XYZ file of C-alpha atoms in Angstrom:
702
model
C 21.470 38.144 47.768
C 24.861 36.500 47.187
C 27.941 38.607 47.846
C 29.978 38.625 44.661
C 33.736 38.843 44.841
C 35.674 41.504 42.985
C 36.810 38.815 40.532
C 33.165 37.939 39.880
C 32.294 41.579 39.296
C 35.197 41.967 36.895
C 33.982 38.979 34.848
C 30.440 40.354 34.751
C 31.678 43.754 33.629
C 33.784 42.136 30.904
C 30.817 40.115 29.563
C 27.704 42.320 29.855
C 24.234 41.096 28.944
C 23.460 44.105 26.738
C 20.300 42.992 24.869
C 20.808 39.251 25.442
C 17.861 39.012 27.858
C 15.418 41.275 26.022
C 13.599 38.411 24.289
C 12.907 36.805 27.672
C 11.047 39.652 29.352
C 7.648 39.052 27.787
C 7.472 35.291 28.527
C 8.805 35.848 32.043
C 6.268 38.618 32.628
C 3.509 36.247 31.486
C 4.750 33.590 33.886
C 4.823 36.147 36.708
C 1.327 37.392 35.855
C -0.118 33.860 35.834
C 1.608 32.815 39.030
C -0.377 32.348 42.210
C 1.397 30.788 45.189
C 0.341 27.170 45.757
C -1.803 27.322 42.580
C 0.673 26.766 39.767
C -0.592 23.257 39.144
C -2.847 24.460 36.329
C -1.311 22.857 33.188
C -1.337 26.057 31.127
C 0.232 28.160 33.858
C 2.831 25.482 34.565
C 3.719 25.150 30.854
C 4.107 28.918 30.421
C 6.408 29.229 33.422
C 8.361 26.093 32.537
C 8.959 27.320 28.995
C 9.969 30.814 30.148
C 12.405 29.514 32.763
C 13.840 26.950 30.319
C 14.562 29.712 27.833
C 16.105 31.858 30.563
C 18.401 29.042 31.741
C 19.414 28.181 28.156
C 20.299 31.826 27.503
C 22.358 32.055 30.687
C 24.204 28.812 29.844
C 25.149 30.196 26.435
C 26.454 33.475 27.876
C 30.227 33.971 28.068
C 30.119 34.925 31.733
C 28.614 31.529 32.653
C 31.816 29.839 31.534
C 33.996 32.328 33.410
C 32.185 32.673 36.742
C 33.159 30.071 39.358
C 30.329 27.948 40.644
C 28.968 28.583 44.147
C 28.892 24.803 44.584
C 32.551 24.070 43.982
C 32.626 23.540 40.201
C 34.943 25.490 37.979
C 32.103 27.422 36.294
C 28.366 27.820 36.682
C 27.346 26.791 33.138
C 27.414 23.112 34.124
C 25.254 23.738 37.206
C 22.749 25.687 35.097
C 22.644 22.839 32.571
C 21.839 20.351 35.328
C 19.101 22.671 36.521
C 17.740 22.982 32.975
C 17.592 19.208 32.659
C 15.469 18.994 35.829
C 13.154 21.732 34.606
C 12.613 20.094 31.218
C 12.036 16.734 32.883
C 9.118 18.233 34.812
C 10.828 18.716 38.188
C 9.778 22.345 38.342
C 8.341 24.874 40.736
C 8.332 28.511 39.655
C 8.699 29.943 43.165
C 12.528 29.603 43.502
C 12.974 31.334 40.117
C 10.804 34.369 40.890
C 13.570 36.589 42.287
C 15.741 36.018 39.225
C 12.771 36.364 36.869
C 11.699 39.684 38.318
C 15.235 41.065 38.033
C 15.303 40.183 34.339
C 11.840 41.698 33.805
C 12.833 44.987 35.480
C 16.176 45.129 33.634
C 18.179 45.083 36.847
C 21.953 45.558 36.766
C 23.935 42.607 35.492
C 25.609 42.062 38.857
C 22.226 41.728 40.579
C 21.059 39.193 38.009
C 24.173 37.045 38.387
C 23.960 37.324 42.173
C 20.413 35.964 41.893
C 21.748 33.133 39.736
C 24.255 32.280 42.496
C 21.429 32.307 45.040
C 19.307 30.082 42.824
C 22.040 27.489 42.375
C 22.724 27.433 46.103
C 19.043 27.139 46.980
C 18.362 24.345 44.506
C 21.397 22.205 45.366
C 20.569 18.489 45.041
C 19.285 16.771 48.186
C 21.247 13.601 47.538
C 24.683 12.984 46.115
C 24.788 12.285 42.365
C 24.970 8.599 41.493
C 28.434 9.075 40.042
C 29.902 9.482 43.518
C 31.209 6.125 44.641
C 29.424 5.076 47.883
C 32.774 4.145 49.399
C 33.920 7.760 49.605
C 31.133 8.789 51.953
C 32.894 8.169 55.236
C 30.710 10.715 57.008
C 27.013 11.452 57.088
C 26.332 14.027 54.372
C 23.392 16.226 53.608
C 22.830 19.171 51.330
C 22.957 22.398 53.263
C 21.412 25.531 51.808
C 22.966 28.906 52.355
C 20.207 30.852 50.632
C 18.979 34.019 52.226
C 15.546 32.497 52.743
C 17.035 29.898 55.038
C 19.566 31.953 56.961
C 19.176 31.339 60.670
C 16.962 28.299 60.102
C 19.558 25.621 60.830
C 17.992 22.130 60.650
C 17.620 20.402 63.993
C 19.732 17.379 64.818
C 16.657 15.170 64.816
C 15.475 16.383 61.409
C 18.849 15.664 59.871
C 19.713 12.247 61.282
C 17.100 10.435 59.242
C 18.567 11.786 55.985
C 22.252 11.066 56.688
C 23.837 8.809 54.104
C 20.774 9.231 51.900
C 21.397 7.638 48.525
C 24.346 5.414 49.503
C 24.260 1.650 49.225
C 26.501 0.681 52.111
C 24.915 2.608 54.976
C 21.459 2.622 56.495
C 19.561 5.919 56.121
C 17.588 5.409 59.307
C 19.935 6.984 61.840
C 22.773 9.351 61.038
C 25.012 8.577 64.034
C 24.429 4.832 63.703
C 25.182 5.034 59.982
C 28.369 6.941 60.677
C 29.604 4.254 63.052
C 28.517 1.472 60.739
C 30.377 2.955 57.772
C 33.582 3.354 59.772
C 33.346 -0.241 60.943
C 33.231 -1.389 57.305
C 36.518 0.333 56.399
C 39.783 -1.638 56.457
C 41.286 1.065 58.642
C 38.353 1.203 61.131
C 40.116 -0.895 63.748
C 43.139 1.374 63.583
C 40.895 4.420 64.141
C 39.370 2.760 67.211
C 42.810 2.050 68.639
C 43.867 5.643 68.149
C 40.729 6.931 69.839
C 41.287 4.718 72.876
C 44.876 5.959 73.102
C 43.671 9.567 72.986
C 40.864 9.187 75.534
C 43.182 10.082 78.372
C 43.377 13.588 76.878
C 39.613 13.930 77.079
C 38.635 15.076 80.537
C 35.126 15.956 81.695
C 33.780 16.049 78.149
C 36.443 18.457 76.877
C 39.776 18.244 75.124
C 41.890 19.522 78.005
C 44.679 20.820 75.766
C 42.463 22.219 73.026
C 43.210 25.953 72.752
C 40.761 28.326 74.363
C 40.020 30.651 72.748
C 40.519 28.541 69.597
C 42.802 30.868 67.605
C 43.835 29.505 64.203
C 47.596 29.284 64.851
C 47.094 27.659 68.242
C 44.596 25.103 66.897
C 46.952 24.227 64.003
C 49.785 23.644 66.483
C 47.540 21.466 68.691
C 46.321 19.523 65.650
C 49.818 18.820 64.288
C 51.097 17.849 67.738
C 48.257 15.345 67.986
C 49.270 13.988 64.598
C 52.938 13.643 65.616
C 51.917 11.491 68.559
C 49.331 9.229 66.913
C 49.127 9.599 63.112
C 52.661 10.180 61.841
C 52.872 6.853 59.959
C 49.543 7.010 58.084
C 49.298 7.222 54.268
C 48.342 10.912 54.512
C 49.432 13.722 56.800
C 48.007 17.079 57.838
C 49.965 20.181 56.849
C 49.463 23.905 57.162
C 50.514 26.616 54.723
C 51.559 30.217 55.093
C 50.131 33.217 53.282
C 52.202 35.098 50.730
C 51.653 36.920 47.494
C 52.011 33.837 45.289
C 48.568 32.464 44.236
C 50.064 28.966 43.823
C 50.705 28.846 47.569
C 47.498 30.510 48.695
C 46.877 29.985 52.407
C 45.041 26.862 53.564
C 44.655 26.458 57.313
C 44.933 22.654 57.265
C 45.172 20.217 54.398
C 46.018 16.563 53.859
C 48.505 15.386 51.281
C 50.462 12.144 50.824
C 52.932 11.229 53.548
C 56.063 12.021 51.609
C 59.243 12.869 53.433
C 60.288 15.131 50.533
C 57.134 17.280 50.713
C 57.303 20.718 52.210
C 55.209 21.149 55.336
C 54.515 24.785 54.545
C 54.295 25.231 50.780
C 51.566 23.269 49.033
C 50.911 22.237 45.456
C 47.230 22.099 44.511
C 47.940 18.845 42.648
C 48.804 17.130 45.941
C 45.997 18.428 48.181
C 43.693 15.566 49.223
C 41.546 17.139 51.969
C 41.000 20.814 52.817
C 40.277 22.199 56.275
C 39.351 25.764 57.229
C 39.541 27.233 60.741
C 37.570 30.463 60.989
C 35.428 32.422 63.394
C 32.734 33.089 60.795
C 30.921 30.260 58.975
C 30.145 32.567 56.030
C 33.818 33.471 55.595
C 34.739 29.797 55.856
C 32.374 28.849 53.021
C 33.644 31.616 50.763
C 37.254 30.557 51.330
C 36.341 26.891 50.927
C 34.725 27.584 47.570
C 37.973 29.100 46.300
C 40.067 26.178 47.551
C 37.733 23.568 46.077
C 37.841 25.283 42.687
C 41.652 25.259 42.781
C 41.804 21.548 43.664
C 39.340 20.513 40.938
C 41.167 22.641 38.370
C 44.538 21.100 39.210
C 43.350 17.517 39.700
C 41.327 16.539 36.631
C 40.876 12.930 37.781
C 39.213 13.954 41.014
C 35.499 13.188 41.249
C 34.942 14.665 44.714
C 36.823 16.369 47.528
C 36.493 16.035 51.303
C 36.656 19.268 53.283
C 35.953 20.260 56.866
C 35.424 23.455 58.785
C 36.071 24.250 62.419
C 34.433 27.436 63.661
C 35.308 27.783 67.340
C 34.425 24.406 68.854
C 31.968 23.446 66.097
C 33.012 21.113 63.275
C 31.246 20.320 60.007
C 32.372 17.881 57.299
C 31.736 18.267 53.583
C 31.977 16.315 50.347
C 32.258 18.498 47.238
C 31.316 16.801 44.002
C 31.801 18.654 40.726
C 28.046 19.235 40.666
C 27.772 20.556 44.204
C 28.633 20.288 47.934
C 27.062 18.071 50.594
C 27.554 18.510 54.322
C 26.900 16.770 57.626
C 25.291 18.374 60.619
C 27.641 20.470 62.682
C 28.840 18.954 65.965
C 30.738 20.169 69.013
C 34.203 18.611 69.245
C 34.025 18.541 73.064
C 30.550 17.049 73.263
C 31.290 14.376 70.641
C 35.001 13.626 71.083
C 34.850 10.175 69.511
C 33.262 11.535 66.350
C 35.892 14.256 66.202
C 38.844 11.868 66.476
C 37.331 9.371 64.033
C 36.842 12.169 61.513
C 40.317 13.574 62.041
C 41.940 10.126 61.701
C 39.843 8.920 58.783
C 41.024 11.709 56.475
C 44.663 10.510 56.644
C 43.762 6.810 56.260
C 41.464 6.877 53.207
C 42.615 5.333 49.945
C 42.482 7.202 46.623
C 38.937 6.105 45.804
C 37.650 7.059 49.257
C 39.369 10.430 48.873
C 37.378 11.039 45.654
C 39.943 10.258 42.958
C 38.691 8.346 39.936
C 41.154 5.466 39.859
C 39.613 3.991 36.692
C 40.656 6.848 34.369
C 43.387 6.048 31.910
C 46.030 8.546 30.926
C 45.364 10.748 27.955
C 48.235 9.133 26.069
C 46.207 5.911 25.782
C 43.343 7.806 24.176
C 45.714 9.496 21.710
C 47.091 6.104 20.742
C 43.596 4.686 20.326
C 42.529 7.544 18.053
C 45.672 7.241 15.971
C 45.057 3.518 15.530
C 41.384 4.017 14.602
C 42.283 6.636 12.006
C 44.968 4.418 10.524
C 42.602 1.421 10.367
C 39.892 3.425 8.640
C 42.304 4.968 6.150
C 43.650 1.529 5.290
C 40.146 0.169 4.618
C 39.157 3.340 2.804
C 42.167 3.264 0.499
C 41.641 -0.311 -0.644
C 37.857 -0.147 -1.084
C 36.816 -0.199 -4.764
C 33.620 1.639 -3.897
C 35.490 4.947 -4.180
C 38.900 6.253 -5.294
C 41.818 5.741 -4.954
C 41.219 1.980 -5.421
C 37.925 2.598 -7.226
C 37.218 4.615 -10.326
C 36.258 8.298 -10.136
C 32.629 8.836 -9.170
C 30.629 11.044 -11.540
C 27.535 11.233 -9.366
C 25.587 9.419 -6.700
C 22.068 9.410 -5.287
C 19.952 7.908 -2.540
C 16.354 6.805 -3.002
C 13.842 4.638 -1.153
C 12.135 1.641 -2.748
C 9.501 0.266 -0.416
C 11.229 0.184 2.969
C 14.749 -0.231 1.567
C 17.202 2.598 0.959
C 19.218 2.279 -2.244
C 22.547 3.999 -2.954
C 23.471 4.497 -6.597
C 26.970 5.338 -7.881
C 27.880 6.401 -11.434
C 31.508 5.686 -12.286
C 33.575 6.984 -15.190
C 33.802 4.354 -17.917
C 34.193 6.389 -21.071
C 30.446 6.527 -21.788
C 28.229 9.603 -21.620
C 26.450 8.668 -18.390
C 28.991 6.282 -16.820
C 28.552 2.860 -15.224
C 25.718 2.633 -12.656
C 25.981 0.393 -9.594
C 22.961 0.316 -7.241
C 23.438 -1.024 -3.713
C 20.566 -1.864 -1.353
C 21.193 -1.034 2.285
C 20.439 -4.430 3.780
C 22.722 -4.966 6.799
C 24.510 -8.291 7.037
C 24.422 -8.938 3.296
C 26.844 -8.313 0.439
C 25.289 -5.003 -0.575
C 25.078 -3.752 3.003
C 28.659 -4.790 3.742
C 29.962 -3.017 0.621
C 28.332 0.222 1.758
C 29.945 -0.240 5.186
C 33.367 -1.030 3.631
C 33.351 -4.492 5.178
C 33.512 -6.230 1.800
C 34.760 -5.022 -1.517
C 32.766 -4.114 -4.583
C 33.102 -6.924 -7.184
C 34.622 -6.131 -10.534
C 31.609 -5.786 -12.845
C 31.172 -4.790 -16.478
C 28.097 -2.754 -17.283
C 25.284 -1.514 -15.030
C 24.361 -3.714 -12.048
C 22.213 -3.784 -8.954
C 23.262 -5.633 -5.797
C 20.334 -6.384 -3.496
C 21.350 -8.365 -0.458
C 23.514 -11.194 -1.791
C 21.979 -11.102 -5.251
C 23.815 -9.458 -8.164
C 21.806 -8.752 -11.301
C 22.471 -6.816 -14.456
C 20.383 -3.715 -15.068
C 18.804 -3.751 -18.531
C 17.778 -0.145 -18.247
C 20.076 1.740 -15.952
C 18.837 5.019 -14.526
C 20.441 8.274 -15.593
C 22.369 10.317 -13.024
C 19.939 12.414 -10.997
C 19.209 15.934 -12.251
C 20.541 18.770 -10.186
C 17.809 19.669 -7.708
C 16.471 23.078 -8.512
C 16.320 25.156 -5.343
C 17.165 28.573 -6.762
C 18.496 31.276 -4.465
C 16.102 33.945 -3.274
C 16.264 37.642 -4.026
C 18.006 39.057 -0.946
C 18.248 42.680 -2.024
C 15.788 43.929 0.584
C 17.285 42.204 3.604
C 20.881 42.859 2.493
C 20.136 46.577 2.504
C 19.559 46.297 6.267
C 23.126 45.108 6.858
C 26.061 47.461 7.375
C 28.780 47.505 4.714
C 32.075 46.015 5.940
C 35.465 46.894 4.518
C 36.615 43.318 3.932
C 40.119 42.373 5.042
C 40.989 38.890 3.700
C 43.240 38.271 6.715
C 40.378 38.910 9.149
C 37.192 38.068 7.243
C 35.693 35.428 5.018
C 32.743 36.050 2.735
C 30.044 33.886 1.186
C 27.241 34.424 -1.234
C 23.931 34.423 0.596
C 21.266 32.192 -0.929
C 18.269 32.250 1.368
C 16.641 34.852 3.556
C 16.174 32.240 6.301
C 19.939 32.127 6.932
C 20.236 35.897 7.375
C 17.168 36.059 9.618
C 18.468 33.197 11.771
C 21.877 34.854 12.053
C 20.305 38.132 13.101
C 18.047 36.342 15.595
C 21.184 34.809 17.162
C 22.714 38.237 17.722
C 19.825 40.161 19.183
C 18.180 41.186 15.904
C 20.885 43.592 14.760
C 24.174 43.475 12.881
C 26.828 42.999 14.108
C 24.739 42.840 17.309
C 25.550 40.808 20.420
C 25.775 37.039 19.845
C 23.627 34.823 22.029
C 26.492 32.330 21.955
C 30.202 32.598 21.118
C 29.835 29.254 19.365
C 27.466 30.434 16.628
C 28.963 32.281 13.687
C 28.403 36.036 13.903
C 27.257 37.971 10.842
C 29.317 41.159 10.660
C 27.540 42.720 7.669
C 27.816 42.670 3.886
C 30.610 43.399 1.492
C 30.406 46.098 -1.168
C 29.209 43.503 -3.704
C 26.547 42.021 -1.445
C 28.310 39.011 0.059
C 27.837 38.068 3.717
C 30.870 38.894 5.869
C 32.058 36.845 8.840
C 35.142 36.666 11.051
C 37.751 34.355 9.552
C 38.262 30.998 11.243
C 39.928 27.796 10.163
C 38.068 25.048 8.258
C 38.009 21.569 9.741
C 40.528 20.044 7.336
C 43.205 22.471 8.623
C 42.617 21.626 12.281
C 41.233 18.110 12.752
C 44.209 16.228 11.340
C 46.376 17.413 14.222
C 43.972 17.054 17.181
C 43.730 13.757 19.075
C 43.370 14.593 22.786
C 40.498 14.171 25.212
C 40.604 17.697 26.591
C 40.250 19.379 23.181
C 37.388 17.079 22.086
C 35.650 17.524 25.419
C 35.822 21.323 25.189
C 34.655 21.311 21.566
C 31.671 19.091 22.366
C 30.661 21.275 25.310
C 30.867 24.307 23.040
C 28.726 22.595 20.381
C 26.138 21.706 23.022
C 26.171 25.331 24.204
C 25.690 26.570 20.638
C 22.830 24.156 19.968
C 21.172 25.133 23.252
C 21.243 28.750 22.115
C 19.783 27.865 18.699
C 17.045 25.707 20.180
C 16.156 28.361 22.752
C 15.296 30.585 19.760
C 13.297 27.867 18.023
C 15.991 27.211 15.408
C 16.733 23.605 14.371
C 20.047 23.450 12.529
C 19.116 20.434 10.350
C 22.586 20.176 8.786
C 25.007 19.777 11.689
C 28.171 18.096 10.377
C 31.894 18.741 10.606
C 31.885 20.596 7.257
C 29.608 23.170 8.875
C 31.984 23.839 11.742
C 34.801 26.387 11.964
C 37.695 26.395 14.404
C 40.043 28.893 15.993
C 43.658 28.439 14.992
C 44.650 27.576 18.564
C 42.000 24.807 18.751
C 40.273 26.386 21.750
C 37.036 27.326 20.008
C 34.532 25.733 17.647
C 31.779 27.670 15.856
C 28.582 26.419 14.242
C 27.842 27.928 10.827
C 25.404 27.474 7.907
C 22.076 28.408 9.480
C 20.003 28.210 6.286
C 17.551 25.815 8.019
C 16.482 24.297 4.681
C 18.153 21.148 3.331
C 20.095 19.035 5.789
C 21.295 15.690 7.068
C 19.023 12.685 6.768
C 20.899 10.469 9.188
C 18.369 10.268 12.016
C 15.980 7.335 11.426
C 12.877 9.506 11.793
C 13.901 11.896 8.987
C 12.312 11.291 5.576
C 14.729 10.117 2.898
C 12.524 11.615 0.190
C 13.727 14.939 -1.347
C 11.369 17.234 0.524
C 12.157 20.446 2.390
C 10.164 19.578 5.513
C 11.551 16.119 6.256
C 10.792 16.076 9.978
C 13.881 17.717 11.441
C 13.632 18.450 15.179
C 15.881 19.303 18.108
C 16.285 15.560 18.656
C 17.544 15.043 15.098
C 20.145 17.732 15.773
C 21.246 15.639 18.762
C 21.459 12.544 16.535
C 23.625 14.520 14.110
C 25.799 15.673 17.036
C 26.680 12.038 17.677
C 27.986 11.740 14.120
C 29.809 15.057 14.460
C 31.670 13.669 17.487
C 32.749 10.712 15.364
C 33.953 13.077 12.642
C 35.922 15.165 15.138
C 37.696 12.086 16.479
C 38.424 10.601 13.068
C 39.329 13.983 11.626
C 37.204 13.380 8.583
C 33.742 12.575 7.280
C 33.052 8.937 6.337
C 32.968 8.099 2.658
C 29.423 6.828 3.266
C 27.243 7.527 6.280
C 26.895 3.774 6.821
C 30.554 3.269 7.743
C 30.627 2.116 11.346
C 33.276 4.074 13.193
C 34.002 2.732 16.672
C 34.586 5.528 19.170
C 36.926 4.987 22.119
C 36.025 5.780 25.714
C 35.253 8.225 27.216
C 33.164 9.389 24.229
C 31.698 6.031 23.213
C 28.722 6.200 25.567
C 27.962 9.783 24.552
C 27.843 8.891 20.850
C 25.676 5.862 21.578
C 23.265 8.014 23.586
C 23.017 10.664 20.836
C 22.362 8.123 18.078
C 19.655 6.053 19.742
C 16.984 4.970 17.269
C 13.987 6.627 18.888
C 14.076 10.408 19.472
C 12.564 10.209 22.966
C 15.375 7.879 24.040
C 18.056 10.429 23.193
C 19.276 12.695 26.000
C 18.487 16.380 26.095
C 21.273 18.864 25.490
C 21.349 19.668 29.185
C 21.780 15.991 30.007
C 24.509 15.699 27.361
C 26.308 18.678 28.890
C 26.433 16.883 32.253
C 27.666 13.651 30.606
C 30.464 15.425 28.743
C 31.350 17.775 31.603
C 32.002 14.754 33.848
C 34.681 13.439 31.484
C 37.986 13.670 33.295
C 41.238 14.524 31.526
C 44.632 13.267 32.633
C 47.447 15.095 30.944
C 50.649 13.231 30.220
C 53.635 14.455 32.155
C 56.727 15.073 30.072
C 59.531 12.775 30.993
C 62.839 14.494 31.615
């Protein structure tokens, strides 16, 4: 089982499971009972296990500790890795066997630390076998292969022959047939390959009888660093990058790295490093296990301080054995280990390549624009919309006050009716048919203005006709509140403090039951997600009591940065994953049903009535019925519109207004709002898409 650091244990103690996993024990026990090794292909057994594991992963993703524990694969937290795993499980790439250890710990109510250690083991065991497609092929200067460090594979190091055929798997520029041949081929394709060859020829005189004659024996860290830097002074001192070493002290910002590459800058300190400048990390240790633990910490620091970085090259030297790594944000990939004396050319090519790579080859995303450009784009979009909105006669201020409005379906066409104040008892009625590309459709989308008309009219396409018998404003739909006396009696009475709480009148039992389900069945209970509103109890006069947060109109007007939107969207995905894991479809996800912390770091989903809701998704019935076909996929469609609302800081005056969304969120909105539900991504897939968004903060000019 994984060895957790003291920091990990502190996080786990701070965020205990309590009863969060109780609802999973029965389905996991059923999966365990049904399981027979090599016989899980029976559809029923497979479905039971798949569902149980999916629910387990979703619950872990939503847990606070998952966002605080560093990933064993180099990411800043494990929630993203779990989401990727969940996506694979739901897509059918599933075998129950790797999950058994974790499942049995949950069933037996093992200590939290043991459960999280099993999660670490699981993520390490199920690391991808090929690099994600988002890694540019040009950065793979060395043969790479996923290497498992799970306990089941300790001591079972792959043979050289078994690995060579898989080197460079998944890259476009190198042949996967032979690892060593691919390595040479890739180096030959680099602009700096000839320079590497010249350096190797110049160094060959130091290689005698298959050994580096001056290489320290025994290879103590300080001696190897001195040998390495002396080699650099002789042959690599003019390259675009240089190797440095750092010293240990009590300052975390200068935590010890044995060797690292940073830009060749005469003003840079050769001893003190800044994580923002580190381009390659090297560890020199006696123990491979200790090397990997230290490497994990360094990789996390680099990714945290370099938001544009897509991947990071690292290497380890344990005695005379070297191994190269590429850490993507979704996991690490490594080459086979090799002996620096037995393969001197490979050693020198590797050593030289790290200081010659360009930014893209080093793993930096050179296509990312600075955050200031995004802020400017959002400001311009908001200004453009407000300008169109203010001059449109469909609504005030340019138009007359609207008394009422309704939506109905005639045949296959949706009609929007507006009743405007005109001094009469029922007002002037204007009906607009939603026919895109015509006058009526353009008016609804604020592309063209509503004509000045006297009396009641209907605009269908490009045709304007007077209504002889205009409809009356729609009656208020009668959906009376339920008697909640019985269920309210189950809630504790809270002494309401207006500075800390907000209250609302409960209308339906479904909302209270859903809230209780999201917090372990009790009140105040333990929330399944920090991004779902927590019911604290009831007030003395029977109102529902919640923690006070800020409404969207207080917060959204002032937020325009990528990092805040990205964090909010990830939190919304996490909240929806928790709801869906409990079988709850929100139905009414929109920015008016979101609350925010005053410091903009947290967003909370509220209004869990699960009755009436949005009818934006194409598959949802437009007729006024309670069961209109809402599903998890319609929640995802609504999430796309929520992202638009967050960016624009408002809700559109009609749902047909087309709001362009700037990169990097454009593709995410387009994916969420695809016409057919099956074409929309899962929440786990969305998490990965959003998590990969890189943020470049603007530096303040002095």
